[in-house]
Amino acid sequence: MGDVRQLQDEHAAAIAKASAQEPSNQAVTLQATTSASGKNVAILELPTVTLTCEKDHLVIQVTPSRRLAPGSVPFYNILWAYITPDRNYLRIDFAEETSPKKHQLIVRQLEFPLPSASLQGPREREPLLSPPSIPPVSAATLDAFVARVLDLAYPAPIQRRKRAWVLVNPHAGPGGADKIFEKKVRPIFEAARMPLTVVRTTYSGEAVTLAQDLDISEYDIAIPCSGDGLPHEVFNGLSKRPDARKALSKLAVCHIPCGSGNAMSCNLYGTHRPSLAALAIVKGVPTKLDLCSVTLQDGERLTSFLSQAYGLIADLDITTEHLRWMGAARFTYGFLTLAIRKKTYPCDVAMKVEVGGKEEIRGHYARGVKGAESEVGNGEASGDGEEGGSNDGEGEGEGEGEGMPGLKYGTVNDKLPEDWEVVPHEKLGSFYCGNMAYMAPDTNFFSAALANDGLLDLITTDGDISLWKNINLQLSVESGHFFDNPLVSYRKVSAFRLTPRYQDPNGVISIDGEARPFAPFQVEVHKGLGLTLSKRGVFEAPGPHGWDKVTTTERLMA
């Protein structure tokens, strides 16, 4: 982003010079021209400044002098543009990066006095530009320019002024979610003219009931401000409704990161910084999201959006709950503590494998990314162009307004399907199944995960490996080489059942980071059942190494 404020002194000098001369007869004009690159642009010419709508930026050029390079604001950062009711000023609200490492955004405003603006009387702040007296400009001309700016700031399929139901968990992660929302998030949403309804949760599980009873006709998006626990509650609340499929397909569930893991935000927006996530939600692309049904032995059916874990990973996730104050460092500490023990977790895993082999998975991932990019480039929501399989969000023979889809493979208490592959594990280290790529910042366990391919990414590792190999395995997650590590078994599945070999009073099963009874459980995917907002229609994880070098033949044959 060009430093627009640097132009202030140049503007002031230009205005002073123009004011000392004869009044200008130059009117404000809007031009539709073609640049050297052949792209259409819109230009608003004022006596001392020119605003140009290029493809990705609004360019601001002081016209009486060319001593300064033009300033610019990316359209992605522009939150709103409008003419004041008195028709005297053009104002543009935008989000500006402030910290040296660009980890925080604040709202700023550009103000351009128009020819009809009076220069008399005191002002609360120095305007960006105060032109000399010139003839008034056509209202239609100015309105056309503002419309152009907003069209470029919110290209299809991005929705403007999304009606938001905001849930704030004051106890999320290291704490301070209230302060984070009020200071870093609310100003961005309000500058984008988003109607907000803010609810502060008071106890664990409350969001399930709130989502279950919500009037979904009043909102476009739900925004939990928390760790990953509150989105889990929202998805489960919506799943319990009699109109579950309608609710899940209409209300986009988003995330402001205020916890210790913040996986959802990392995947959808590529950040665990609250203000950056807020802007990504404002500019979010509607993206269909696979959801999973988890059935337990006691008959309970859960909805999972993130992950299911057993073994070292589950122990790590659940047994470090008391270390939330450490933030993401709790996971590193927990891993080292558990890896030293070399504990193994005997179990049997039955699964419906859809894509096996890492090269085939690379090809599948490449096709998924290219398809999503094509859809978003055509102004469509990501996943709209996908053909639903037999296990998609529509279910079998059920209308959109009804409850959750039926279970294609039954429950964990039913007979195991004959076409599933059964793999016994005598010395399992970790079983981890992911619906998203990042499980925490810089922990890209499932690099081939796609938002709406109707598949889960399932990995297993052995537990009887040396401490050094275990540490290298963990380091390969952070370095981005986990997918290719020979110690990692990686498959894409549409369903699975895990059965622990022995009863362990201290055993742990983790569903979306939440502890569940240590007993057999079964999971199946519902393709594109949910809805969220993302930056590009795909997860922000980089993908398996070499996925973009897969040949066309390999992609077709995978």
XYZ file of C-alpha atoms in Angstrom:
558
model
C 0.000 0.000 0.000
C 1.453 3.353 -0.987
C 1.799 5.845 1.874
C -1.148 8.109 1.078
C -0.475 10.306 4.078
C 2.865 11.274 2.524
C 0.867 13.205 -0.040
C -0.670 15.512 2.573
C 2.080 18.145 2.353
C 2.024 18.043 -1.434
C -1.744 18.521 -1.393
C -1.505 21.483 0.948
C 1.087 23.190 -1.245
C -0.978 22.554 -4.378
C -4.122 23.943 -2.775
C -2.368 27.064 -1.525
C -0.984 27.723 -4.998
C -4.356 27.125 -6.675
C -6.182 29.324 -4.165
C -3.839 32.241 -4.899
C -4.656 32.068 -8.614
C -7.853 32.747 -10.534
C -10.699 30.331 -9.759
C -10.449 27.270 -11.926
C -13.055 26.458 -14.515
C -12.061 22.817 -14.447
C -14.926 20.518 -13.516
C -14.680 17.101 -11.989
C -14.796 14.461 -14.696
C -15.165 10.701 -14.770
C -13.404 8.967 -17.611
C -13.699 5.393 -18.779
C -10.416 4.740 -20.543
C -8.169 1.851 -21.470
C -4.718 1.543 -19.916
C -1.607 0.315 -21.688
C -2.338 -3.144 -20.355
C -5.757 -3.096 -22.005
C -7.662 -3.091 -18.683
C -10.624 -0.777 -18.179
C -10.103 1.888 -15.531
C -12.201 4.705 -14.073
C -10.626 8.112 -13.440
C -11.973 10.910 -11.279
C -10.163 14.181 -11.992
C -10.208 16.979 -9.446
C -8.213 20.209 -9.872
C -5.380 19.081 -7.597
C -5.706 15.297 -7.458
C -6.596 12.421 -9.742
C -8.114 9.170 -8.487
C -7.625 6.194 -10.782
C -9.271 2.796 -10.426
C -6.710 0.315 -11.616
C -7.261 -3.430 -11.441
C -6.170 -3.993 -7.849
C -5.548 -0.516 -6.426
C -7.071 2.926 -6.135
C -4.223 5.199 -7.227
C -4.023 8.767 -5.855
C -1.914 11.264 -7.813
C -1.376 14.930 -6.979
C -1.889 16.673 -10.320
C -0.243 20.130 -10.031
C 3.113 18.467 -9.327
C 4.632 15.084 -10.138
C 7.359 15.245 -7.515
C 5.747 12.513 -5.438
C 5.031 9.022 -6.647
C 1.320 8.201 -6.603
C -0.099 6.805 -3.387
C -2.406 3.818 -3.578
C -4.842 1.738 -1.568
C -5.538 -1.903 -2.512
C -9.209 -2.464 -3.263
C -8.996 -5.455 -0.926
C -8.372 -2.966 1.910
C -11.162 -0.550 0.962
C -14.101 -1.045 3.317
C -16.519 1.601 2.066
C -16.781 4.666 -0.180
C -19.520 7.302 -0.163
C -20.502 10.889 -0.872
C -21.571 12.792 2.237
C -25.274 13.786 2.388
C -24.406 17.447 1.732
C -22.577 16.328 -1.455
C -19.461 18.175 -0.294
C -17.051 15.306 0.347
C -15.993 11.970 -1.069
C -14.888 9.684 1.755
C -13.153 6.318 1.542
C -12.749 4.127 4.621
C -9.962 1.556 4.409
C -7.908 -0.806 6.558
C -4.247 0.114 6.844
C -1.345 -2.004 8.061
C 0.300 -0.280 10.987
C 2.887 -2.501 12.633
C 6.344 -3.056 11.118
C 5.569 -6.745 10.620
C 2.117 -5.934 9.237
C 0.288 -8.044 11.789
C -2.382 -5.473 12.641
C -4.826 -3.307 10.729
C -6.575 -0.127 11.782
C -9.331 1.817 10.047
C -8.408 5.093 8.337
C -10.362 7.506 6.183
C -9.477 9.462 3.063
C -11.521 12.611 2.539
C -11.692 14.549 -0.720
C -13.605 17.863 -0.669
C -15.634 18.279 -3.833
C -16.071 21.488 -5.870
C -19.288 22.395 -4.083
C -17.675 22.140 -0.628
C -17.462 25.390 1.314
C -14.017 26.375 2.506
C -15.458 28.606 5.239
C -15.623 27.809 8.955
C -13.528 25.608 11.223
C -12.920 21.893 10.595
C -12.256 19.133 13.114
C -9.410 17.694 11.047
C -7.263 18.731 8.119
C -8.796 17.397 4.888
C -6.771 15.408 2.421
C -7.611 17.983 -0.233
C -9.351 21.402 -0.168
C -9.763 22.574 -3.772
C -10.284 26.146 -4.912
C -13.765 27.296 -5.856
C -14.875 25.514 -9.024
C -18.216 24.697 -10.586
C -20.298 21.947 -8.943
C -20.053 18.447 -10.334
C -22.785 16.193 -11.592
C -24.212 13.965 -8.894
C -24.463 11.150 -11.421
C -20.747 11.444 -12.194
C -19.714 11.167 -8.563
C -22.172 8.372 -7.846
C -20.821 6.447 -10.822
C -17.278 6.721 -9.501
C -18.283 5.588 -5.998
C -20.166 2.657 -7.516
C -17.052 1.718 -9.484
C -14.882 1.819 -6.351
C -17.331 -0.386 -4.437
C -17.624 -2.829 -7.333
C -13.850 -3.258 -7.354
C -13.677 -3.432 -3.559
C -16.395 -6.107 -3.466
C -16.203 -8.123 -6.699
C -18.564 -11.070 -7.165
C -19.170 -13.354 -5.343
C -18.275 -11.202 -2.295
C -21.324 -9.837 -0.465
C -21.390 -6.293 0.916
C -22.756 -5.354 4.339
C -23.073 -8.898 5.609
C -25.413 -9.187 8.599
C -23.283 -10.727 11.335
C -24.177 -12.738 14.420
C -21.074 -12.398 16.579
C -20.318 -14.736 19.493
C -17.557 -13.680 21.887
C -16.096 -16.216 24.311
C -14.417 -14.140 27.045
C -12.557 -17.238 28.278
C -11.047 -18.261 24.920
C -7.367 -19.227 24.829
C -5.074 -16.922 26.791
C -8.080 -14.632 27.368
C -8.911 -11.105 26.305
C -11.415 -11.980 23.569
C -13.667 -9.079 24.582
C -10.838 -6.592 24.286
C -9.642 -8.123 21.018
C -13.079 -7.849 19.453
C -13.788 -4.302 20.599
C -10.361 -2.878 19.762
C -9.212 -4.817 16.694
C -12.296 -6.276 15.038
C -15.427 -4.201 15.590
C -13.973 -1.023 13.963
C -13.290 -2.944 10.735
C -16.756 -4.502 10.638
C -18.438 -1.174 11.363
C -16.401 0.660 8.730
C -17.585 -1.996 6.246
C -21.174 -1.117 7.259
C -21.857 -4.609 8.593
C -24.888 -4.805 10.924
C -23.701 -6.539 14.098
C -25.493 -8.495 16.806
C -22.970 -9.323 19.535
C -23.556 -12.059 22.114
C -21.104 -12.940 24.885
C -21.188 -16.571 25.941
C -21.188 -17.379 29.644
C -20.618 -21.145 29.799
C -19.290 -24.039 27.735
C -21.857 -25.428 25.308
C -24.087 -22.345 25.349
C -23.456 -21.642 21.658
C -25.030 -25.002 20.757
C -28.377 -23.878 22.178
C -28.048 -20.356 20.792
C -27.372 -21.625 17.258
C -30.149 -24.174 17.524
C -32.690 -21.438 18.344
C -31.293 -18.714 16.062
C -33.540 -16.944 13.533
C -31.314 -17.581 10.526
C -33.356 -15.231 8.325
C -31.844 -12.313 10.268
C -28.205 -13.100 9.483
C -25.785 -13.902 6.684
C -22.788 -14.994 8.757
C -21.963 -16.307 12.221
C -18.643 -15.160 13.697
C -17.335 -16.942 16.784
C -14.550 -14.935 18.455
C -12.679 -17.694 20.259
C -10.497 -20.713 19.696
C -11.822 -23.611 17.621
C -14.256 -24.755 20.321
C -16.917 -22.137 19.635
C -17.158 -22.856 15.866
C -17.582 -26.528 16.831
C -20.504 -25.568 19.059
C -22.103 -23.413 16.348
C -21.901 -26.183 13.746
C -23.415 -28.657 16.205
C -26.185 -26.260 17.173
C -27.117 -25.723 13.532
C -26.977 -29.494 12.981
C -29.578 -30.101 15.697
C -32.175 -27.893 14.021
C -35.132 -29.424 12.152
C -34.001 -27.337 9.132
C -30.349 -28.271 9.629
C -29.363 -28.434 5.961
C -30.975 -25.119 5.160
C -29.292 -23.466 8.148
C -25.866 -24.932 7.386
C -26.051 -23.945 3.719
C -27.326 -20.393 4.395
C -25.370 -19.177 7.434
C -21.635 -18.885 6.720
C -19.720 -19.840 9.859
C -16.510 -17.798 10.136
C -13.880 -17.296 12.841
C -12.048 -14.510 14.646
C -8.954 -16.110 16.264
C -8.848 -15.508 20.008
C -7.739 -18.941 21.243
C -4.560 -21.004 21.372
C -4.992 -23.132 18.223
C -7.058 -20.948 15.887
C -6.960 -23.560 13.123
C -10.112 -22.393 11.368
C -8.792 -18.867 10.866
C -5.378 -20.102 9.731
C -6.988 -22.266 7.044
C -9.586 -19.812 5.765
C -7.685 -16.523 6.067
C -4.029 -17.546 6.330
C -3.594 -15.763 9.662
C -4.142 -16.040 13.390
C -4.181 -12.234 13.753
C -7.676 -10.940 14.634
C -7.695 -7.751 12.535
C -6.375 -9.547 9.438
C -9.037 -12.222 9.898
C -11.694 -9.521 10.256
C -10.747 -7.982 6.901
C -10.705 -11.434 5.307
C -14.273 -11.988 6.546
C -15.386 -8.623 5.156
C -13.905 -9.632 1.793
C -14.650 -13.338 2.154
C -15.592 -15.613 -0.742
C -18.553 -17.949 -0.011
C -17.062 -21.427 0.233
C -18.858 -24.715 0.720
C -17.323 -26.754 3.513
C -17.369 -30.495 4.066
C -18.741 -31.512 7.451
C -18.567 -34.891 9.147
C -20.995 -36.956 11.170
C -19.372 -38.698 14.133
C -21.318 -41.502 15.781
C -20.447 -42.785 19.261
C -21.312 -46.056 20.958
C -23.876 -44.418 23.222
C -25.884 -43.366 20.155
C -24.818 -39.720 20.134
C -24.226 -38.109 16.709
C -21.871 -35.130 16.517
C -20.865 -32.784 13.731
C -17.142 -32.277 13.191
C -15.618 -29.530 11.031
C -11.919 -29.812 11.879
C -10.368 -33.115 13.006
C -10.595 -36.444 14.792
C -7.635 -37.827 16.697
C -6.483 -40.831 18.697
C -3.081 -41.647 20.127
C -0.286 -39.167 20.726
C -2.025 -36.318 18.908
C -5.236 -36.734 20.916
C -3.283 -36.924 24.168
C -1.380 -33.807 23.130
C -4.556 -31.891 22.317
C -6.537 -32.798 25.412
C -3.937 -33.277 28.150
C -2.470 -29.792 27.578
C -5.777 -28.010 28.151
C -4.452 -26.673 31.444
C -1.614 -24.995 29.505
C -3.806 -22.743 27.353
C -2.018 -19.749 28.861
C 1.045 -20.782 26.836
C -0.759 -20.214 23.537
C 0.432 -22.355 20.605
C 3.649 -23.232 22.532
C 1.576 -25.624 24.632
C 1.531 -28.078 21.705
C 5.326 -28.121 21.358
C 5.801 -28.663 25.072
C 3.162 -31.392 25.152
C 4.687 -33.208 22.177
C 8.159 -33.394 23.705
C 6.724 -34.654 26.993
C 4.751 -37.444 25.303
C 7.379 -38.416 22.707
C 9.910 -39.244 25.413
C 7.548 -41.892 26.793
C 7.281 -43.753 23.432
C 3.733 -44.798 24.278
C 1.849 -46.857 21.661
C -1.895 -47.098 21.063
C -3.082 -50.472 19.673
C -6.247 -50.226 17.594
C -8.021 -51.349 14.424
C -8.867 -48.831 11.691
C -11.466 -49.603 9.028
C -11.794 -47.085 6.222
C -13.365 -46.338 2.881
C -10.275 -45.257 0.929
C -10.996 -43.039 -2.076
C -7.516 -41.808 -3.014
C -4.404 -43.727 -1.960
C -0.781 -43.013 -2.820
C 0.866 -39.654 -2.386
C 1.327 -38.935 -6.095
C -2.355 -39.636 -6.747
C -3.237 -37.345 -3.838
C -1.089 -34.574 -5.360
C -3.057 -34.858 -8.585
C -6.377 -34.831 -6.734
C -5.302 -31.721 -4.837
C -4.198 -29.940 -8.009
C -7.549 -30.543 -9.680
C -9.386 -29.314 -6.603
C -7.407 -26.077 -6.344
C -7.714 -25.287 -10.054
C -11.450 -25.972 -9.951
C -11.999 -23.663 -6.971
C -9.911 -20.891 -8.537
C -11.940 -21.170 -11.740
C -15.237 -20.919 -9.875
C -14.202 -17.868 -7.862
C -12.726 -16.264 -10.984
C -16.133 -16.646 -12.639
C -17.854 -14.918 -9.716
C -19.228 -18.131 -8.201
C -19.040 -19.471 -4.655
C -16.356 -22.105 -4.222
C -17.920 -25.546 -4.475
C -20.952 -24.461 -6.528
C -19.528 -26.091 -9.632
C -18.872 -29.413 -7.942
C -21.032 -32.395 -8.765
C -22.378 -33.809 -5.524
C -21.633 -37.444 -4.853
C -23.832 -39.940 -3.096
C -22.540 -38.628 0.191
C -22.947 -34.902 -0.467
C -24.775 -32.382 1.687
C -28.093 -32.983 -0.007
C -28.364 -36.477 1.419
C -30.483 -39.170 -0.161
C -34.131 -38.447 -0.862
C -34.377 -35.605 1.663
C -35.315 -31.982 0.989
C -33.027 -29.058 1.715
C -35.233 -27.762 4.510
C -35.106 -30.978 6.524
C -32.625 -32.213 9.099
C -29.159 -33.684 8.725
C -28.476 -36.077 5.824
C -28.922 -39.767 6.441
C -25.880 -41.895 7.257
C -24.751 -43.820 4.189
C -22.641 -46.242 6.226
C -24.766 -46.426 9.363
C -23.370 -45.900 12.852
C -20.434 -47.279 14.793
C -22.810 -49.906 16.231
C -23.788 -51.260 12.804
C -22.102 -53.998 10.799
C -18.898 -52.880 9.103
C -19.347 -52.365 5.320
C -17.741 -55.173 3.339
C -15.842 -52.931 0.931
C -13.916 -51.103 3.655
C -10.216 -51.709 4.150
C -9.300 -52.886 7.658
C -5.805 -52.095 8.961
C -4.702 -53.447 12.370
C -2.217 -51.306 14.293
C -0.242 -53.050 17.014
C 2.025 -50.089 17.822
C 0.238 -47.000 16.571
C 1.779 -43.684 17.498
C -0.793 -41.265 16.108
C -4.063 -41.487 14.223
C -5.097 -38.100 12.868
C -7.892 -37.326 10.442
C -8.330 -33.765 9.181
C -10.966 -31.787 7.333
C -8.640 -28.762 7.145
C -4.901 -28.360 6.622
C -3.604 -26.288 9.551
C -4.337 -27.560 13.049
C -2.594 -24.543 14.604
C -0.322 -21.781 13.245
C 2.625 -23.317 11.379
C 1.304 -26.873 11.870
C 0.201 -27.959 8.415
C -0.561 -31.622 9.093
C -2.956 -32.103 6.167
C -1.381 -30.206 3.289
C -3.597 -31.912 0.672
C -6.870 -31.011 2.421
C -9.564 -29.357 0.299
C -12.593 -27.462 1.553
C -15.248 -29.364 -0.354
C -13.892 -32.489 -2.035
C -16.045 -34.751 0.146
C -12.968 -36.448 1.648
C -11.008 -36.498 4.878
C -7.215 -36.647 4.963
C -6.164 -39.555 7.203
C -2.631 -40.004 8.503
C -1.090 -42.637 10.753
C 2.379 -42.959 12.253
C 4.059 -45.695 14.270
C 4.804 -45.230 17.933
C 7.847 -47.496 18.256
C 10.270 -45.110 16.612
C 13.219 -43.409 18.277
C 12.863 -40.088 20.025
C 15.108 -38.488 17.398
C 12.887 -39.737 14.550
C 9.834 -38.547 16.427
C 11.329 -35.087 16.848
C 12.274 -34.970 13.147
C 8.738 -36.013 12.319
C 7.401 -33.078 14.299
C 9.915 -30.704 12.740
C 8.814 -31.830 9.279
C 5.344 -30.462 10.067
C 6.757 -26.998 10.695
C 9.083 -27.159 7.676
C 6.283 -28.209 5.313
C 7.702 -31.667 4.512
C 5.392 -33.781 6.675
C 3.357 -35.033 3.689
C 6.467 -36.542 2.041
C 7.965 -37.963 5.223
C 8.350 -41.742 4.705
C 7.192 -42.342 8.285
C 3.774 -40.873 7.435
C 0.965 -42.931 5.898
C -1.419 -40.555 4.101
C -4.808 -41.435 2.534
C -7.987 -39.675 1.486
C -11.111 -41.375 2.826
C -14.854 -40.784 2.780
C -15.479 -42.655 6.033
C -13.690 -44.630 8.757
C -14.196 -46.484 12.024
C -11.597 -46.606 14.793
C -11.711 -49.269 17.508
C -9.227 -49.102 20.414
C -7.908 -52.548 21.370
C -8.065 -52.024 25.123
C -10.046 -49.986 27.581
C -7.880 -47.282 29.080
C -9.329 -45.221 31.953
C -7.009 -42.403 30.925
C -7.559 -42.869 27.196
C -8.471 -39.909 25.022
C -10.485 -39.442 21.835
C -10.441 -35.903 20.401
C -13.134 -34.498 18.101
C -12.354 -30.936 16.948
C -10.095 -30.643 19.978
C -12.847 -31.663 22.406
C -12.538 -34.793 24.586
C -14.969 -37.645 23.923
C -15.452 -41.078 25.540
C -12.596 -43.507 24.969
C -14.487 -46.009 22.824
C -14.976 -46.963 19.166
C -16.324 -44.190 16.923
C -17.232 -43.846 13.252
C -17.009 -40.862 10.913
C -18.380 -40.125 7.456
C -18.129 -37.002 5.321
C -21.016 -34.925 3.970
C -19.714 -33.141 0.896
C -20.247 -29.369 0.941
C -22.863 -29.531 3.702
C -21.600 -26.412 5.476
C -20.827 -22.872 4.380
C -18.007 -20.532 5.348
C -16.048 -17.592 3.918
C -12.456 -17.882 2.694
C -9.983 -15.601 0.949
C -9.789 -17.558 -2.325
C -12.210 -20.479 -2.174
C -9.441 -22.851 -0.984
C -7.463 -23.264 2.203
C -4.487 -20.951 2.630
C -2.059 -23.809 3.342
C 0.637 -24.166 0.650
C -0.305 -27.727 -0.378
C 1.995 -30.753 -0.844
C 5.393 -29.987 -2.332
C 5.263 -30.214 -6.109
C 1.477 -30.291 -6.393
C 1.536 -27.508 -9.012
C 4.092 -29.440 -11.074
C 1.855 -32.459 -11.554
C 1.429 -33.006 -15.286
C -1.927 -32.811 -17.019
C -1.767 -36.549 -17.783
C -1.094 -37.371 -14.149
C -4.016 -35.228 -13.046
C -6.381 -36.924 -15.462
C -5.185 -40.412 -14.562
C -5.091 -39.872 -10.793
